[in-house]
Amino acid sequence: MGRGVKLFRVLGIQISLDYTWFIVFGLVAWSLAQGYFPITIPGLTTFTYILVGIISAALLFACVLIHELSHSYTSNKLGLDVKEITLFIFGGVAHLTKEPEDPITELKIAVAGPAASVALAATFWLLMHLAAAISAEPVLSAVFGYLAMINMVLVVFNLIPGFPLDGGRILRAIWWKKTGDLQKATQVASQVGKGFAVLLIGFGFFQIFMGNFIGGLWMIFIGMFLQQAADSSYKQLLVKKTLETIKVGDAMTRNVVTITEDSTLSTVVEKHFFGYHFVGFPVSSVRQAHDTSDGRITGMLTLNNVRLIPKEQWDTTLARDVMDNISPDAILRPEDNAMDALSRMISLDIGRLLVMDNGKLVGIITRRDIMKLMEFKADLGV
Ligand SMILES: [Zn+2]
């Protein structure tokens, strides 16, 4: 999901911008400066229109951000971990590490965004009237008026009952609550989403034929986005279902090669990294003379750890000096499922997890292991 620019953190959540956002931001600012504001408040200079266009587009961005933060804040409150939001202009994608486990949680999260947008619309509507009442610059009430309107547009758009829009999530939650069948509920909501997308694209072409080129293009653009999102979110659920049936014990690599704590980096690079072509190895404590066990796993040494040390020091640096500690979260049991493994990898941002059985290392599982098994299953049609 690295497609974007990292911006800043709010409430512990990393905010990123998708690259397409820059194009859309430019388009919004331009259409405001060229069309909307010259019509609403005529008689200002081109420079003023451009300035007001950019400021309004930036405020629109802030409103979309508040909408998304409202979803994420609610998610975090309800125990779902949201660490990152990627913003598109008409919404964002919160990177959920897990999906809501019951319909009521889903419903609360889905409603939180539109509720924030309604509050924003009301606030800007009041500000617009306030600005008019104290006879401030007409430009001010025009901007407030635009923001009140656009927030209501966001509410209406997001409440379209097609998954993965908020309205679609609400529909899915209600269906899910009624039937108890999440998969069917998702299928229905994403079908409705695709239906709306097709309508929107059709209406967009109609608008273009009627001479409203920009407006029509917008609708086609949003419709295509919606269609793709509806499709991929249903597929995601199917993948998730499949992952839940795979046991970590079946997907993991057995016979794990370990490094001892007192190996030098030169040895490790030569014997392990070059010898086995893995990018990470578990590190075990040095076996004592009276100890019959294989040694305790005390850390993990990855290519990144080695890369940080200058080559001249490889002869004198030991594995234990540069290895990463292993957090208890990064350890799985063979009976855990592949979905648990994948969501832990995402939330810890690491590519491999150790599999332990009664304190003994029995395997290691990577994203690649999981993907490979998924591919095999798909190839064999199971
Ligand atoms: Zn939303």
Short mmCIF file of C-alpha atoms and ligand atoms in Angstrom, two decimals:
data_model
loop_
_atom_site.label_atom_id
_atom_site.label_comp_id
_atom_site.label_asym_id
_atom_site.label_seq_id
_atom_site.Cartn_x
_atom_site.Cartn_y
_atom_site.Cartn_z
CA MET A 1 0.00 0.00 0.00
CA GLY A 2 3.00 2.28 -0.33
CA ARG A 3 1.44 4.32 -3.12
CA GLY A 4 1.48 7.82 -1.68
CA VAL A 5 3.14 10.56 0.28
CA LYS A 6 3.28 10.45 4.06
CA LEU A 7 2.04 13.72 5.57
CA PHE A 8 1.70 13.86 9.36
CA ARG A 9 0.23 11.98 12.32
CA VAL A 10 -3.02 12.83 14.12
CA LEU A 11 -4.41 10.87 17.10
CA GLY A 12 -1.67 8.31 16.50
CA ILE A 13 -2.74 7.77 12.89
CA GLN A 14 -0.41 8.30 9.94
CA ILE A 15 -2.03 10.42 7.23
CA SER A 16 -0.88 9.79 3.66
CA LEU A 17 -1.89 11.18 0.29
CA ASP A 18 -2.48 8.98 -2.71
CA TYR A 19 -0.63 10.27 -5.81
CA THR A 20 -3.90 10.72 -7.73
CA TRP A 21 -4.88 13.18 -5.03
CA PHE A 22 -2.54 15.86 -6.44
CA ILE A 23 -4.20 15.75 -9.85
CA VAL A 24 -7.65 15.89 -8.32
CA PHE A 25 -6.65 18.70 -5.94
CA GLY A 26 -5.46 20.73 -8.92
CA LEU A 27 -8.68 20.01 -10.82
CA VAL A 28 -10.85 21.05 -7.87
CA ALA A 29 -8.90 24.27 -7.24
CA TRP A 30 -8.96 25.08 -10.94
CA SER A 31 -12.69 24.45 -11.40
CA LEU A 32 -13.43 26.57 -8.31
CA ALA A 33 -11.23 29.43 -9.52
CA GLN A 34 -12.50 29.22 -13.11
CA GLY A 35 -16.14 28.38 -12.64
CA TYR A 36 -17.72 28.31 -9.22
CA PHE A 37 -16.42 31.49 -7.56
CA PRO A 38 -16.53 33.82 -10.61
CA ILE A 39 -20.23 32.88 -10.94
CA THR A 40 -21.05 33.12 -7.22
CA ILE A 41 -19.11 36.33 -6.49
CA PRO A 42 -18.44 38.18 -9.75
CA GLY A 43 -16.11 41.16 -10.14
CA LEU A 44 -12.93 39.99 -8.40
CA THR A 45 -9.45 39.70 -9.89
CA THR A 46 -8.20 36.43 -11.44
CA PHE A 47 -5.53 36.26 -8.75
CA THR A 48 -8.18 36.43 -5.99
CA TYR A 49 -10.17 33.64 -7.65
CA ILE A 50 -7.08 31.42 -7.88
CA LEU A 51 -6.20 32.12 -4.26
CA VAL A 52 -9.75 31.47 -3.04
CA GLY A 53 -9.86 28.33 -5.20
CA ILE A 54 -6.71 26.91 -3.65
CA ILE A 55 -7.77 27.81 -0.10
CA SER A 56 -11.21 26.25 -0.59
CA ALA A 57 -9.73 23.08 -2.07
CA ALA A 58 -7.39 22.85 0.92
CA LEU A 59 -10.34 23.32 3.31
CA LEU A 60 -12.25 20.64 1.42
CA PHE A 61 -9.26 18.37 1.97
CA ALA A 62 -9.39 19.18 5.71
CA CYS A 63 -13.10 18.28 5.76
CA VAL A 64 -12.47 14.93 4.04
CA LEU A 65 -9.70 14.31 6.56
CA ILE A 66 -12.02 15.04 9.51
CA HIS A 67 -14.59 12.67 8.00
CA GLU A 68 -12.00 9.88 7.76
CA LEU A 69 -10.54 10.60 11.19
CA SER A 70 -14.03 10.30 12.63
CA HIS A 71 -14.28 6.76 11.19
CA SER A 72 -10.80 5.87 12.41
CA TYR A 73 -11.20 7.39 15.86
CA THR A 74 -14.42 5.39 16.32
CA SER A 75 -12.67 2.24 15.04
CA ASN A 76 -9.84 2.66 17.50
CA LYS A 77 -12.31 3.29 20.35
CA LEU A 78 -14.08 0.06 19.46
CA GLY A 79 -10.84 -1.89 19.51
CA LEU A 80 -9.96 -2.03 15.81
CA ASP A 81 -6.50 -0.79 15.17
CA VAL A 82 -6.20 1.92 12.51
CA LYS A 83 -2.62 3.08 11.98
CA GLU A 84 -2.80 4.78 8.61
CA ILE A 85 -5.26 6.64 6.40
CA THR A 86 -4.62 7.24 2.70
CA LEU A 87 -6.65 10.14 1.34
CA PHE A 88 -8.23 10.43 -2.06
CA ILE A 89 -10.15 13.62 -2.69
CA PHE A 90 -13.62 12.17 -2.18
CA GLY A 91 -12.70 10.01 0.70
CA GLY A 92 -10.02 7.94 2.19
CA VAL A 93 -9.05 4.43 2.86
CA ALA A 94 -8.42 3.58 6.47
CA HIS A 95 -5.97 0.73 6.71
CA LEU A 96 -7.79 -1.56 9.08
CA THR A 97 -5.64 -4.32 10.44
CA LYS A 98 -8.80 -6.29 11.14
CA GLU A 99 -12.40 -6.03 10.04
CA PRO A 100 -15.26 -5.37 12.47
CA GLU A 101 -16.32 -8.62 14.06
CA ASP A 102 -19.99 -7.79 14.56
CA PRO A 103 -22.58 -5.76 12.64
CA ILE A 104 -23.15 -3.17 15.38
CA THR A 105 -19.46 -2.22 15.47
CA GLU A 106 -19.50 -1.94 11.66
CA LEU A 107 -22.61 0.24 11.82
CA LYS A 108 -21.11 2.63 14.39
CA ILE A 109 -17.89 3.03 12.39
CA ALA A 110 -19.80 3.56 9.13
CA VAL A 111 -22.11 6.22 10.60
CA ALA A 112 -19.29 8.17 12.31
CA GLY A 113 -17.94 9.68 9.06
CA PRO A 114 -21.17 11.07 7.59
CA ALA A 115 -22.12 12.32 11.09
CA ALA A 116 -18.91 14.38 11.18
CA SER A 117 -19.64 15.73 7.69
CA VAL A 118 -23.17 16.76 8.70
CA ALA A 119 -21.70 18.62 11.69
CA LEU A 120 -19.17 20.33 9.40
CA ALA A 121 -21.89 21.31 6.92
CA ALA A 122 -23.98 22.80 9.74
CA THR A 123 -20.99 24.70 11.13
CA PHE A 124 -20.09 26.23 7.75
CA TRP A 125 -23.74 27.05 7.10
CA LEU A 126 -23.86 28.97 10.40
CA LEU A 127 -20.54 30.69 9.60
CA MET A 128 -21.90 31.71 6.20
CA HIS A 129 -24.90 33.39 7.80
CA LEU A 130 -22.73 34.91 10.50
CA ALA A 131 -20.35 36.37 7.90
CA ALA A 132 -23.32 37.83 6.00
CA ALA A 133 -24.82 39.25 9.22
CA ILE A 134 -21.69 41.15 10.20
CA SER A 135 -21.25 42.18 6.53
CA ALA A 136 -17.78 40.65 6.23
CA GLU A 137 -16.14 40.36 2.79
CA PRO A 138 -18.64 38.57 0.49
CA VAL A 139 -15.80 36.23 -0.47
CA LEU A 140 -15.87 34.84 3.05
CA SER A 141 -19.51 33.83 3.01
CA ALA A 142 -19.05 32.42 -0.50
CA VAL A 143 -16.27 30.11 0.75
CA PHE A 144 -18.31 29.08 3.81
CA GLY A 145 -21.33 28.51 1.60
CA TYR A 146 -19.28 26.32 -0.74
CA LEU A 147 -17.93 24.27 2.18
CA ALA A 148 -21.42 23.82 3.67
CA MET A 149 -22.66 22.61 0.28
CA ILE A 150 -19.70 20.34 -0.50
CA ASN A 151 -19.91 18.67 2.92
CA MET A 152 -23.55 17.86 2.24
CA VAL A 153 -22.49 16.47 -1.16
CA LEU A 154 -19.95 14.28 0.67
CA VAL A 155 -22.71 13.06 3.00
CA VAL A 156 -25.04 12.20 0.12
CA PHE A 157 -22.31 10.55 -1.94
CA ASN A 158 -21.00 8.51 0.97
CA LEU A 159 -24.49 7.36 1.91
CA ILE A 160 -25.03 5.70 -1.49
CA PRO A 161 -25.79 2.16 -0.30
CA GLY A 162 -22.98 0.51 -2.29
CA PHE A 163 -20.04 -1.17 -0.59
CA PRO A 164 -17.37 0.03 0.23
CA LEU A 165 -18.97 3.47 0.67
CA ASP A 166 -20.34 4.28 4.12
CA GLY A 167 -23.91 3.71 2.94
CA GLY A 168 -22.85 0.31 1.60
CA ARG A 169 -21.27 -0.54 4.93
CA ILE A 170 -24.51 0.45 6.67
CA LEU A 171 -26.47 -1.75 4.25
CA ARG A 172 -24.03 -4.60 4.82
CA ALA A 173 -24.24 -4.21 8.62
CA ILE A 174 -28.06 -4.31 8.54
CA TRP A 175 -28.10 -7.35 6.21
CA TRP A 176 -25.43 -9.03 8.29
CA LYS A 177 -27.37 -8.39 11.51
CA LYS A 178 -30.56 -9.80 9.95
CA THR A 179 -29.08 -12.94 8.36
CA GLY A 180 -25.83 -13.50 10.23
CA ASP A 181 -24.14 -14.11 6.87
CA LEU A 182 -21.28 -11.64 6.37
CA GLN A 183 -20.22 -13.00 3.00
CA LYS A 184 -23.70 -12.78 1.48
CA ALA A 185 -24.18 -9.31 3.02
CA THR A 186 -20.91 -8.13 1.45
CA GLN A 187 -21.88 -9.61 -1.89
CA VAL A 188 -25.24 -7.83 -1.90
CA ALA A 189 -23.76 -4.50 -0.81
CA SER A 190 -20.99 -4.63 -3.39
CA GLN A 191 -23.45 -5.60 -6.15
CA VAL A 192 -25.53 -2.54 -5.27
CA GLY A 193 -22.29 -0.50 -5.29
CA LYS A 194 -21.47 -1.72 -8.80
CA GLY A 195 -25.03 -0.93 -9.91
CA PHE A 196 -24.73 2.66 -8.71
CA ALA A 197 -21.31 2.94 -10.34
CA VAL A 198 -22.75 1.89 -13.73
CA LEU A 199 -25.61 4.38 -13.32
CA LEU A 200 -23.15 7.13 -12.46
CA ILE A 201 -20.93 6.35 -15.47
CA GLY A 202 -23.99 6.27 -17.77
CA PHE A 203 -25.25 9.56 -16.38
CA GLY A 204 -21.75 11.01 -16.81
CA PHE A 205 -21.76 10.17 -20.55
CA PHE A 206 -25.24 11.64 -20.83
CA GLN A 207 -23.96 14.87 -19.22
CA ILE A 208 -21.07 15.02 -21.70
CA PHE A 209 -23.50 14.66 -24.63
CA MET A 210 -25.58 17.46 -23.10
CA GLY A 211 -22.50 19.69 -23.16
CA ASN A 212 -21.50 19.46 -19.48
CA PHE A 213 -18.06 18.05 -20.21
CA ILE A 214 -16.31 18.61 -16.84
CA GLY A 215 -19.30 17.54 -14.73
CA GLY A 216 -19.76 14.42 -16.86
CA LEU A 217 -16.10 13.53 -16.67
CA TRP A 218 -16.23 13.80 -12.88
CA MET A 219 -19.15 11.37 -12.71
CA ILE A 220 -17.42 8.86 -14.99
CA PHE A 221 -14.26 9.14 -12.96
CA ILE A 222 -16.04 8.64 -9.62
CA GLY A 223 -18.17 5.84 -11.09
CA MET A 224 -15.09 3.93 -12.25
CA PHE A 225 -13.46 4.39 -8.87
CA LEU A 226 -16.58 3.11 -7.15
CA GLN A 227 -16.90 0.09 -9.42
CA GLN A 228 -13.33 -0.97 -8.89
CA ALA A 229 -13.59 -0.46 -5.12
CA ALA A 230 -16.80 -2.52 -4.91
CA ASP A 231 -15.20 -5.33 -6.86
CA SER A 232 -11.94 -5.45 -4.97
CA SER A 233 -13.49 -5.24 -1.52
CA TYR A 234 -15.66 -8.28 -2.20
CA LYS A 235 -12.65 -10.19 -3.52
CA GLN A 236 -10.74 -9.14 -0.43
CA LEU A 237 -13.37 -10.74 1.75
CA LEU A 238 -13.13 -13.99 -0.22
CA VAL A 239 -9.35 -13.97 0.18
CA LYS A 240 -9.79 -13.35 3.90
CA LYS A 241 -12.21 -16.30 4.13
CA THR A 242 -9.69 -18.55 2.40
CA LEU A 243 -6.85 -17.34 4.61
CA GLU A 244 -8.88 -18.18 7.69
CA THR A 245 -9.02 -21.81 6.59
CA ILE A 246 -5.23 -22.11 6.25
CA LYS A 247 -3.34 -23.12 9.37
CA VAL A 248 0.01 -21.45 10.05
CA GLY A 249 1.46 -24.93 10.64
CA ASP A 250 0.62 -25.90 7.04
CA ALA A 251 1.96 -22.75 5.40
CA MET A 252 5.16 -22.26 7.40
CA THR A 253 8.66 -23.28 6.44
CA ARG A 254 9.97 -26.01 8.74
CA ASN A 255 13.61 -26.84 9.52
CA VAL A 256 14.42 -23.24 10.25
CA VAL A 257 18.05 -22.23 9.91
CA THR A 258 19.15 -20.30 12.98
CA ILE A 259 22.18 -18.21 13.81
CA THR A 260 23.92 -18.32 17.17
CA GLU A 261 24.21 -15.07 19.10
CA ASP A 262 28.00 -15.05 19.08
CA SER A 263 28.42 -15.39 15.29
CA THR A 264 30.17 -12.47 13.66
CA LEU A 265 28.43 -10.61 10.86
CA SER A 266 31.11 -11.74 8.37
CA THR A 267 30.31 -15.39 9.11
CA VAL A 268 26.60 -14.77 8.98
CA VAL A 269 26.76 -12.94 5.65
CA GLU A 270 28.98 -15.60 4.11
CA LYS A 271 27.32 -18.71 5.51
CA HIS A 272 23.70 -17.68 5.99
CA PHE A 273 22.66 -14.76 3.79
CA PHE A 274 24.69 -15.92 0.77
CA GLY A 275 24.20 -19.59 1.56
CA TYR A 276 20.42 -19.67 1.97
CA HIS A 277 19.19 -16.45 0.28
CA PHE A 278 16.76 -15.66 3.13
CA VAL A 279 16.49 -12.04 4.29
CA GLY A 280 16.12 -12.87 7.98
CA PHE A 281 17.21 -15.55 10.45
CA PRO A 282 16.19 -16.26 14.05
CA VAL A 283 19.05 -15.90 16.50
CA SER A 284 19.46 -18.46 19.27
CA SER A 285 21.34 -18.19 22.54
CA VAL A 286 24.69 -19.96 22.74
CA ARG A 287 24.31 -23.56 23.83
CA GLN A 288 25.94 -24.27 27.17
CA ALA A 289 27.91 -27.47 27.73
CA HIS A 290 25.28 -28.99 30.03
CA ASP A 291 22.37 -27.77 27.88
CA THR A 292 20.76 -30.37 25.63
CA SER A 293 18.16 -28.05 24.06
CA ASP A 294 18.64 -26.27 20.74
CA GLY A 295 19.08 -22.96 22.51
CA ARG A 296 16.51 -20.27 23.20
CA ILE A 297 15.45 -17.89 20.42
CA THR A 298 16.50 -14.45 21.55
CA GLY A 299 16.12 -12.28 18.46
CA MET A 300 15.93 -11.91 14.73
CA LEU A 301 18.71 -10.82 12.39
CA THR A 302 17.68 -9.35 9.05
CA LEU A 303 19.58 -8.03 6.06
CA ASN A 304 18.55 -4.53 7.19
CA ASN A 305 20.33 -4.94 10.54
CA VAL A 306 23.52 -5.94 8.74
CA ARG A 307 23.23 -3.16 6.16
CA LEU A 308 23.39 -0.53 8.95
CA ILE A 309 26.86 -1.68 10.02
CA PRO A 310 29.90 -0.58 7.96
CA LYS A 311 31.67 -3.52 6.25
CA GLU A 312 34.94 -2.93 8.15
CA GLN A 313 33.16 -3.77 11.41
CA TRP A 314 31.61 -7.07 10.28
CA ASP A 315 34.52 -9.10 11.67
CA THR A 316 34.10 -7.66 15.14
CA THR A 317 30.33 -7.21 15.39
CA LEU A 318 28.25 -10.08 16.76
CA ALA A 319 24.73 -11.08 15.80
CA ARG A 320 23.47 -10.29 19.30
CA ASP A 321 24.71 -6.66 19.01
CA VAL A 322 22.55 -5.75 16.05
CA MET A 323 19.62 -8.20 16.06
CA ASP A 324 16.02 -7.09 16.61
CA ASN A 325 14.22 -8.20 19.72
CA ILE A 326 11.20 -10.37 19.16
CA SER A 327 8.00 -9.01 20.61
CA PRO A 328 5.52 -11.59 21.94
CA ASP A 329 3.10 -10.39 19.22
CA ALA A 330 5.52 -11.60 16.54
CA ILE A 331 5.22 -15.22 17.66
CA LEU A 332 2.50 -17.51 16.33
CA ARG A 333 1.33 -21.00 17.18
CA PRO A 334 0.98 -23.67 14.46
CA GLU A 335 -2.80 -23.74 15.01
CA ASP A 336 -3.24 -19.98 14.32
CA ASN A 337 -4.65 -19.20 10.89
CA ALA A 338 -2.97 -17.42 7.99
CA MET A 339 -5.27 -14.39 8.37
CA ASP A 340 -3.96 -13.85 11.93
CA ALA A 341 -0.44 -14.14 10.57
CA LEU A 342 -1.04 -11.63 7.79
CA SER A 343 -2.77 -9.05 9.97
CA ARG A 344 0.04 -9.29 12.55
CA MET A 345 2.63 -8.81 9.81
CA ILE A 346 0.75 -5.72 8.64
CA SER A 347 0.28 -4.20 12.07
CA LEU A 348 3.88 -4.89 13.15
CA ASP A 349 5.16 -4.00 9.68
CA ILE A 350 7.41 -7.06 9.46
CA GLY A 351 7.66 -9.69 6.78
CA ARG A 352 8.25 -12.84 8.83
CA LEU A 353 6.96 -14.33 12.05
CA LEU A 354 8.26 -17.17 14.18
CA VAL A 355 6.08 -20.16 14.90
CA MET A 356 6.62 -21.69 18.34
CA ASP A 357 5.09 -24.72 19.94
CA ASN A 358 5.53 -24.95 23.71
CA GLY A 359 8.46 -22.55 23.64
CA LYS A 360 10.21 -24.48 20.87
CA LEU A 361 10.80 -22.99 17.44
CA VAL A 362 9.00 -25.17 14.89
CA GLY A 363 8.87 -22.92 11.84
CA ILE A 364 8.93 -19.51 10.28
CA ILE A 365 6.21 -17.95 8.16
CA THR A 366 6.58 -15.14 5.62
CA ARG A 367 4.14 -13.20 3.44
CA ARG A 368 5.57 -15.12 0.51
CA ASP A 369 4.74 -18.48 2.12
CA ILE A 370 1.13 -17.39 2.50
CA MET A 371 0.89 -15.96 -1.03
CA LYS A 372 2.44 -19.13 -2.50
CA LEU A 373 -0.08 -21.35 -0.76
CA MET A 374 -2.95 -19.09 -1.90
CA GLU A 375 -1.67 -19.35 -5.47
CA PHE A 376 -1.47 -23.13 -5.29
CA LYS A 377 -4.99 -23.28 -3.91
CA ALA A 378 -6.25 -21.03 -6.71
CA ASP A 379 -4.41 -23.04 -9.38
CA LEU A 380 -5.86 -26.28 -8.13
CA GLY A 381 -9.30 -24.72 -7.75
CA VAL A 382 -9.67 -25.43 -4.04
ZN ZN B 1 -16.86 7.73 5.18
#
